[in-house]
DNA sequence: GCTTAGGGTTTG
């Protein structure tokens, strides 16, 4: 799945046997394996991660030099890249670059009615897919960091290619021991990579050429993807930098430093479609000629197996065969055996073994319709293949090599006796070991064999396979990235950023992939939020100990006050206080409130500025708070006057209530120093009382969404500027509460309306300290709601 | 770090 950055403009490294097809001429269900499409990247979508190592990226390319009379506008087409190619494209290609695509398939564009682009899209996936990229005008000496990085990690092959040295190949009949050579050959035997006793995987193969020498080769590579992609005997392989050894009276080849390998289909007339195992490789017309020569020579030698693989319908008992199929489900049987449930769209004429598995151990559907069940084959894979089977996913297209159809009742692990007595049924076994090339390979989704298989499978109704185009349809439904012109739904943006960073907008998917500690700009919609009850969004925060606590509800506070008001125990007021007693009319007998005033304030004529109040209920306190600027509720404790428990407000100022931090306060009733102070506020009182004042903060958790992902973010430190309202006002003022309520209703309409406005937000990320390991926490900052959309327009009188 | 494997007459 390579991506090539061309150094000398397009054309220099693109295989010459391919012919270019105009974008306007692309039609569905046609084989374009011998064609290229060329266009300028006019839109580059975000890299979307569907699963680990499974990427998808959508881009739009536009033909620049189409026929003048073909259309008034140059044709554009959606191009969908899957897998590693998507990731490479995301990192390497920029808008404005020109790309040549090869090895693509053509599908129906699910977004054609919305984006009004080409009715088809180009799908680039798997091995045949290849992109050649050229920059508008590459600066001579200023290589991008990426280029530099690439060139340092390139294999020997490509660094030589950069120096444009001609690669020479040695015929298999001319090999001398003890040299490093480049060779071409036709594969006559191969094993899929298997784990060696050393550190690497090992591919063992045998090749031949016109010399008729059979040369054994061994490839050691740590990574599976760097192994030769051999699908069947007869494939043509090109290896660079293999070392010749003498072993058992013949020359063998082993990879050495700078090794690279490319394979090709070995059939005359098939598409060239190189299958490289390195990120870059060179392929010129001479290579093409060599492959074609080997193909026709091999055909004359009948080196290709007459029938490469056989369908289930042609399986005969006792035979060993290769099967090309799709995996629908799998289940472990025991530690040495795994069941693969596969189909190839044909029905085996023999009755097939049924295998019972433990419930809930099946990956993929655990049962199928009776009609589908008739087409399924149960394959038992053993020993070393169990490990490989673990990597397989339902939906994968597989080739299973040297599969055995065992007739009769066979003992199968996990079977009940009644099943094992099934007479004359076939069981498919992939025996342990790698002899005879036994193994499993995942075939790339758009390899010709898989394309053929897909055509067969698609003719069946209710296909449960993982369907890329369905996936795309789902993925393409919401609008794409912020810069995409194709935002179809609401385009109203109701917020703006006030930060000073110049970071480019990113998708949520991209944001999630970033390490914490950065700022991000996103354009998103609000999917949901918590808490739905606004009063729960208000919390109390201590700037000293950094703890956050809920605002106690009225019922609780009320119970604290009533408890204290019923306490008849006397207390001696402090010496500085002027105390008085008020009987509460109409209440239970003996209940009285006591009020205490600061003598100093009294002397300054500020009588109404502060009142210490004992024995009042919450309701009475609130009522009195309208007449006094500050009311501090107090109670008796062991004969002394103390503040109430700090879980209750320690101060009432009008409608506002103030709380102290229970951890950081050392509270005691003291006379505030009011000298030179015009107005006594909560800070002066808190300080006098030794109370660490808690800050009312507004916190919400918002679930954001865009076309690529969803993301939970917190609104806290910048919540007040976000809503243009102070948390303190929200805590005490109905109007401020209404404002938030309306804002949230507008961003996230109740009843699940999808027409949600867009928000331009600035996010910062940090590593969460007390959460589970490695969690990143996102916070909205420097962002303000600028307009509200109300569904019901309230007519304003002129 | 420089080994690993070097087909093969086919278990369940």
Coordinates of C-alpha atoms in Angstrom, one line a residue, chain A residues 144-504:
Chain A
X144 CA 10.5 18.9 4.1
X145 CA 11.3 17.3 7.5
X146 CA 9.2 14.4 6.3
X147 CA 11.3 13.8 3.3
X148 CA 14.4 14.0 5.4
X149 CA 13.0 11.6 7.9
X150 CA 11.9 9.2 5.1
X151 CA 15.3 9.3 3.4
X152 CA 17.0 8.3 6.6
X153 CA 14.7 5.4 7.2
X154 CA 14.7 4.2 3.6
X155 CA 16.0 0.8 2.7
X156 CA 19.1 0.4 0.7
X157 CA 17.0 0.1 -2.4
X158 CA 15.4 3.5 -2.3
X159 CA 18.5 5.3 -1.2
X160 CA 20.1 3.9 -4.3
X161 CA 17.1 4.9 -6.2
X162 CA 17.5 8.4 -5.0
X163 CA 21.0 8.3 -6.5
X164 CA 19.3 6.9 -9.6
X165 CA 21.8 4.1 -9.8
X166 CA 20.7 1.3 -12.1
X167 CA 19.8 -1.9 -10.3
X168 CA 21.3 -5.0 -11.9
X169 CA 19.9 -8.5 -11.5
X170 CA 21.8 -11.7 -11.4
X171 CA 20.2 -14.8 -13.1
X172 CA 19.6 -17.7 -10.8
X173 CA 22.0 -19.8 -12.9
X174 CA 24.9 -17.4 -12.3
X175 CA 24.9 -17.1 -8.5
X176 CA 28.2 -17.4 -6.8
X177 CA 28.5 -18.0 -3.0
X178 CA 29.4 -15.2 -0.8
X179 CA 28.0 -12.3 -2.7
X180 CA 25.1 -9.9 -2.2
X181 CA 22.8 -9.8 -5.3
X182 CA 19.4 -8.7 -6.6
X183 CA 17.3 -11.4 -8.2
X184 CA 14.1 -12.1 -10.0
X185 CA 12.3 -15.5 -9.8
X186 CA 9.1 -17.4 -10.2
X187 CA 8.0 -18.9 -6.9
X188 CA 7.8 -22.7 -7.0
X189 CA 7.3 -23.2 -3.3
X190 CA 6.6 -21.0 -0.3
X191 CA 5.6 -20.9 3.3
X192 CA 3.7 -18.1 4.9
X193 CA 5.9 -16.3 7.5
X194 CA 6.2 -18.3 10.6
X195 CA 7.8 -17.5 14.0
X196 CA 11.4 -18.6 14.0
X197 CA 13.2 -19.7 17.1
X198 CA 15.1 -16.4 16.9
X199 CA 13.7 -12.9 17.0
X200 CA 12.2 -12.8 13.5
X201 CA 9.4 -14.3 11.4
X202 CA 10.8 -16.5 8.7
X203 CA 9.5 -16.9 5.1
X204 CA 10.8 -19.9 3.3
X205 CA 10.5 -20.1 -0.4
X206 CA 12.0 -21.6 -3.5
X207 CA 12.3 -19.7 -6.8
X208 CA 13.3 -20.5 -10.4
X209 CA 13.9 -18.7 -13.6
X210 CA 14.8 -19.4 -17.2
X211 CA 18.0 -21.2 -16.0
X212 CA 15.7 -23.8 -14.4
X213 CA 17.7 -23.6 -11.2
X214 CA 15.6 -24.1 -8.1
X215 CA 17.0 -21.7 -5.5
X216 CA 15.9 -21.9 -1.8
X217 CA 15.5 -18.5 -0.2
X218 CA 14.9 -17.5 3.4
X219 CA 13.7 -14.2 4.5
X220 CA 14.0 -13.1 8.1
X221 CA 12.1 -10.0 9.2
X222 CA 10.8 -9.0 12.5
X223 CA 7.6 -7.5 11.1
X224 CA 5.1 -9.5 9.2
X225 CA 4.3 -6.8 6.8
X226 CA 7.9 -6.7 5.6
X227 CA 7.7 -10.3 4.4
X228 CA 7.1 -11.1 0.8
X229 CA 3.5 -11.0 -0.2
X230 CA 3.3 -14.3 -1.9
X231 CA -0.3 -15.5 -2.6
X232 CA 0.3 -18.5 -4.7
X233 CA 2.8 -20.6 -6.5
X234 CA 3.8 -19.0 -9.8
X235 CA 3.9 -15.5 -8.2
X236 CA 6.9 -13.5 -9.4
X237 CA 9.3 -12.2 -6.8
X238 CA 12.0 -9.6 -7.0
X239 CA 14.4 -9.4 -4.1
X240 CA 17.1 -6.8 -3.6
X241 CA 20.2 -7.4 -1.5
X242 CA 20.1 -11.1 -0.7
X243 CA 23.2 -12.9 0.2
X244 CA 24.3 -16.1 -1.4
X245 CA 25.3 -19.0 0.8
X246 CA 26.4 -22.5 0.0
X247 CA 24.2 -25.1 1.9
X248 CA 23.6 -28.8 1.1
X249 CA 25.5 -28.6 -2.2
X250 CA 23.5 -25.7 -3.5
X251 CA 23.2 -22.0 -3.4
X252 CA 20.6 -20.5 -1.1
X253 CA 19.6 -16.9 -0.6
X254 CA 19.1 -15.1 2.7
X255 CA 18.1 -11.4 3.0
X256 CA 20.8 -9.0 4.2
X257 CA 21.0 -5.3 5.1
X258 CA 19.0 -3.2 2.7
X259 CA 16.8 -6.1 1.7
X260 CA 13.6 -5.3 -0.1
X261 CA 11.1 -7.4 -1.9
X262 CA 8.3 -6.9 -4.4
X263 CA 6.0 -9.6 -5.7
X264 CA 3.7 -9.8 -8.7
X265 CA 1.0 -12.0 -10.0
X266 CA 2.5 -14.6 -12.2
X267 CA -0.3 -14.9 -14.8
X268 CA 0.3 -13.7 -18.3
X269 CA -2.0 -10.7 -19.0
X270 CA -2.8 -10.0 -15.4
X271 CA -2.3 -6.5 -14.0
X272 CA 1.2 -5.7 -13.0
X273 CA 0.1 -4.5 -9.6
X274 CA 3.4 -4.7 -7.7
X275 CA 3.1 -5.8 -4.1
X276 CA 6.0 -4.2 -2.3
X277 CA 6.9 -5.0 1.3
X278 CA 8.7 -1.7 1.9
X279 CA 7.3 1.7 1.9
X280 CA 9.1 2.8 -1.2
X281 CA 10.2 0.8 -4.2
X282 CA 11.4 1.5 -7.7
X283 CA 9.7 0.0 -10.7
X284 CA 10.6 1.0 -14.2
X285 CA 9.7 -0.3 -17.7
X286 CA 12.6 -2.7 -17.6
X287 CA 11.2 -4.3 -14.5
X288 CA 7.9 -4.6 -16.2
X289 CA 9.6 -6.3 -19.1
X290 CA 11.4 -8.7 -16.8
X291 CA 8.1 -9.7 -15.1
X292 CA 6.4 -10.2 -18.4
X293 CA 9.2 -12.4 -19.6
X294 CA 9.1 -14.5 -16.5
X295 CA 5.4 -14.8 -16.8
X296 CA 5.4 -16.1 -20.3
X297 CA 8.4 -18.4 -19.6
X298 CA 6.6 -19.8 -16.5
X299 CA 3.4 -20.3 -18.6
X300 CA 5.4 -22.4 -21.1
X301 CA 6.9 -24.4 -18.2
X302 CA 3.5 -25.0 -16.6
X303 CA 4.9 -23.8 -13.3
X304 CA 1.6 -22.4 -12.3
X305 CA -0.7 -24.8 -10.6
X306 CA -3.5 -25.6 -13.1
X307 CA -6.2 -24.5 -10.6
X308 CA -4.8 -22.2 -8.0
X309 CA -7.4 -22.8 -5.4
X310 CA -10.6 -24.8 -5.4
X311 CA -14.0 -23.7 -4.2
X312 CA -15.9 -25.6 -1.5
X313 CA -18.1 -27.1 -4.2
X314 CA -15.2 -28.9 -5.7
X315 CA -13.7 -30.3 -2.5
X316 CA -13.2 -34.0 -2.6
X317 CA -12.6 -36.2 0.5
X318 CA -9.0 -36.8 1.6
X319 CA -7.7 -34.0 -0.7
X320 CA -5.4 -31.3 0.4
X321 CA -6.3 -28.0 -1.2
X322 CA -6.0 -24.2 -0.9
X323 CA -9.2 -22.3 -0.1
X324 CA -10.0 -18.7 -0.8
X325 CA -12.8 -17.6 1.4
X326 CA -14.3 -15.1 3.7
X327 CA -14.2 -15.5 7.5
X328 CA -17.6 -15.0 9.0
X329 CA -17.0 -16.1 12.6
X330 CA -14.4 -17.8 14.8
X331 CA -14.3 -19.5 18.1
X332 CA -11.6 -21.0 20.2
X333 CA -12.1 -24.8 20.8
X334 CA -9.2 -25.4 23.1
X335 CA -5.6 -24.1 23.4
X336 CA -4.5 -26.0 20.4
X337 CA -7.4 -25.6 18.1
X338 CA -9.5 -22.7 16.8
X339 CA -12.7 -23.0 14.7
X340 CA -13.0 -20.7 11.7
X341 CA -16.4 -20.5 10.0
X342 CA -15.9 -19.5 6.4
X343 CA -17.7 -19.4 3.1
X344 CA -16.9 -18.8 -0.5
X345 CA -20.4 -18.7 -1.9
X346 CA -20.4 -22.3 -3.2
X347 CA -21.9 -25.3 -1.5
X348 CA -19.9 -28.3 -0.7
X349 CA -21.7 -31.4 -2.1
X350 CA -20.6 -33.5 1.0
X351 CA -22.2 -33.0 4.4
X352 CA -19.9 -31.0 6.5
X353 CA -18.9 -31.5 10.1
X354 CA -20.7 -29.4 12.6
X355 CA -18.8 -28.2 15.5
X356 CA -20.2 -27.1 18.8
X357 CA -18.5 -24.4 20.7
X358 CA -18.8 -23.0 24.2
X359 CA -21.6 -20.4 24.3
X360 CA -20.4 -16.7 24.1
X361 CA -17.0 -17.6 22.8
X362 CA -17.8 -16.9 19.1
X363 CA -16.4 -13.8 17.5
X364 CA -18.8 -12.8 14.8
X365 CA -22.4 -14.1 14.5
X366 CA -22.9 -17.2 16.6
X367 CA -25.6 -18.5 14.3
X368 CA -26.7 -18.0 10.8
X369 CA -29.9 -18.5 8.8
X370 CA -30.4 -22.1 7.7
X371 CA -29.8 -21.1 4.1
X372 CA -26.5 -19.4 5.0
X373 CA -25.5 -22.3 7.3
X374 CA -25.6 -24.6 4.3
X375 CA -22.8 -22.6 2.7
X376 CA -20.6 -22.4 5.7
X377 CA -17.5 -24.6 6.2
X378 CA -16.1 -25.2 9.7
X379 CA -12.3 -25.2 9.6
X380 CA -10.3 -26.4 12.5
X381 CA -6.9 -24.9 12.7
X382 CA -4.3 -26.3 15.0
X383 CA -1.2 -25.4 17.0
X384 CA 0.9 -22.6 15.4
X385 CA -2.1 -21.5 13.3
X386 CA -4.1 -20.8 16.4
X387 CA -1.8 -17.9 17.1
X388 CA -2.3 -16.6 13.6
X389 CA -6.0 -17.1 13.7
X390 CA -6.1 -14.8 16.7
X391 CA -5.3 -11.9 14.5
X392 CA -8.1 -12.6 12.1
X393 CA -11.3 -10.6 12.1
X394 CA -14.7 -11.7 10.9
X395 CA -15.0 -10.2 7.4
X396 CA -11.4 -10.9 6.5
X397 CA -10.7 -12.5 3.1
X398 CA -8.4 -15.5 3.6
X399 CA -6.4 -18.0 1.7
X400 CA -5.9 -21.1 3.6
X401 CA -3.1 -23.3 2.3
X402 CA -2.9 -27.1 2.4
X403 CA -6.3 -27.5 4.0
X404 CA -7.3 -31.1 4.4
X405 CA -10.8 -32.5 3.9
X406 CA -11.0 -35.4 6.2
X407 CA -13.9 -37.8 5.5
X408 CA -15.8 -39.8 8.0
X409 CA -16.3 -39.3 11.7
X410 CA -13.3 -37.7 13.2
X411 CA -12.6 -37.0 16.7
X412 CA -12.8 -33.3 17.1
X413 CA -12.1 -31.5 20.4
X414 CA -15.2 -30.0 21.9
X415 CA -17.7 -32.3 20.3
X416 CA -20.4 -34.3 22.0
X417 CA -20.5 -38.0 21.2
X418 CA -23.6 -37.6 19.1
X419 CA -21.8 -35.2 16.8
X420 CA -18.7 -37.3 16.5
X421 CA -20.9 -40.1 15.2
X422 CA -22.0 -38.1 12.2
X423 CA -21.4 -40.5 9.4
X424 CA -19.6 -39.6 6.2
X425 CA -19.2 -36.0 6.7
X426 CA -16.2 -33.9 5.8
X427 CA -14.1 -32.1 8.3
X428 CA -11.7 -29.4 7.3
X429 CA -8.4 -29.4 9.1
X430 CA -5.4 -27.2 8.9
X431 CA -2.8 -29.3 10.6
X432 CA -0.1 -27.8 12.8
X433 CA 3.3 -27.0 11.4
X434 CA 4.3 -25.3 8.2
X435 CA 5.1 -28.3 6.0
X436 CA 3.7 -28.1 2.5
X437 CA 3.2 -24.4 3.0
X438 CA 0.4 -24.9 5.5
X439 CA -0.8 -21.6 6.7
X440 CA -3.3 -18.8 6.5
X441 CA -3.0 -15.5 4.7
X442 CA -5.3 -12.5 4.8
X443 CA -5.8 -11.4 1.2
X444 CA -6.0 -7.6 0.5
X445 CA -9.6 -6.6 -0.1
X446 CA -9.1 -5.5 -3.6
X447 CA -6.9 -8.2 -4.9
X448 CA -8.3 -9.7 -8.1
X449 CA -9.2 -13.0 -6.3
X450 CA -11.0 -11.2 -3.6
X451 CA -12.8 -9.0 -6.0
X452 CA -14.0 -12.1 -7.8
X453 CA -15.1 -13.7 -4.5
X454 CA -16.9 -10.5 -3.5
X455 CA -18.9 -10.5 -6.7
X456 CA -20.0 -14.1 -5.9
X457 CA -20.8 -13.3 -2.2
X458 CA -22.7 -10.1 -3.1
X459 CA -25.2 -12.2 -5.0
X460 CA -26.4 -13.6 -1.8
X461 CA -29.1 -11.8 0.2
X462 CA -28.5 -10.5 3.7
X463 CA -24.8 -10.5 3.5
X464 CA -23.4 -10.1 7.0
X465 CA -20.0 -9.3 5.9
X466 CA -18.3 -6.1 6.9
X467 CA -19.1 -3.8 4.1
X468 CA -16.8 -0.9 3.4
X469 CA -19.3 1.1 1.4
X470 CA -21.9 0.8 4.1
X471 CA -19.3 1.9 6.5
X472 CA -18.6 4.8 4.3
X473 CA -22.2 5.8 3.9
X474 CA -22.5 6.0 7.7
X475 CA -19.3 7.8 8.0
X476 CA -20.1 10.3 5.3
X477 CA -23.5 11.2 6.6
X478 CA -22.6 13.9 9.0
X479 CA -20.7 16.9 7.6
X480 CA -17.0 16.4 7.3
X481 CA -14.2 18.6 8.5
X482 CA -14.4 22.2 9.4
X483 CA -12.9 23.3 6.1
X484 CA -15.1 21.1 4.0
X485 CA -17.5 23.0 1.9
X486 CA -20.0 20.2 2.2
X487 CA -21.5 21.1 5.6
X488 CA -25.0 20.3 4.7
X489 CA -26.9 20.6 7.9
X490 CA -26.9 23.7 10.1
X491 CA -24.2 26.1 9.2
X492 CA -25.0 28.5 11.8
X493 CA -22.1 29.0 14.1
X494 CA -23.0 30.5 17.5
X495 CA -19.7 30.9 19.2
X496 CA -16.4 32.4 18.7
X497 CA -12.9 32.0 20.1
X498 CA -11.0 34.8 21.8
X499 CA -7.7 33.0 22.2
X500 CA -4.5 34.1 20.7
X501 CA -3.2 30.8 19.4
X502 CA -3.0 30.4 15.7
X503 CA -3.6 26.6 15.6
X504 CA -5.4 25.1 12.6

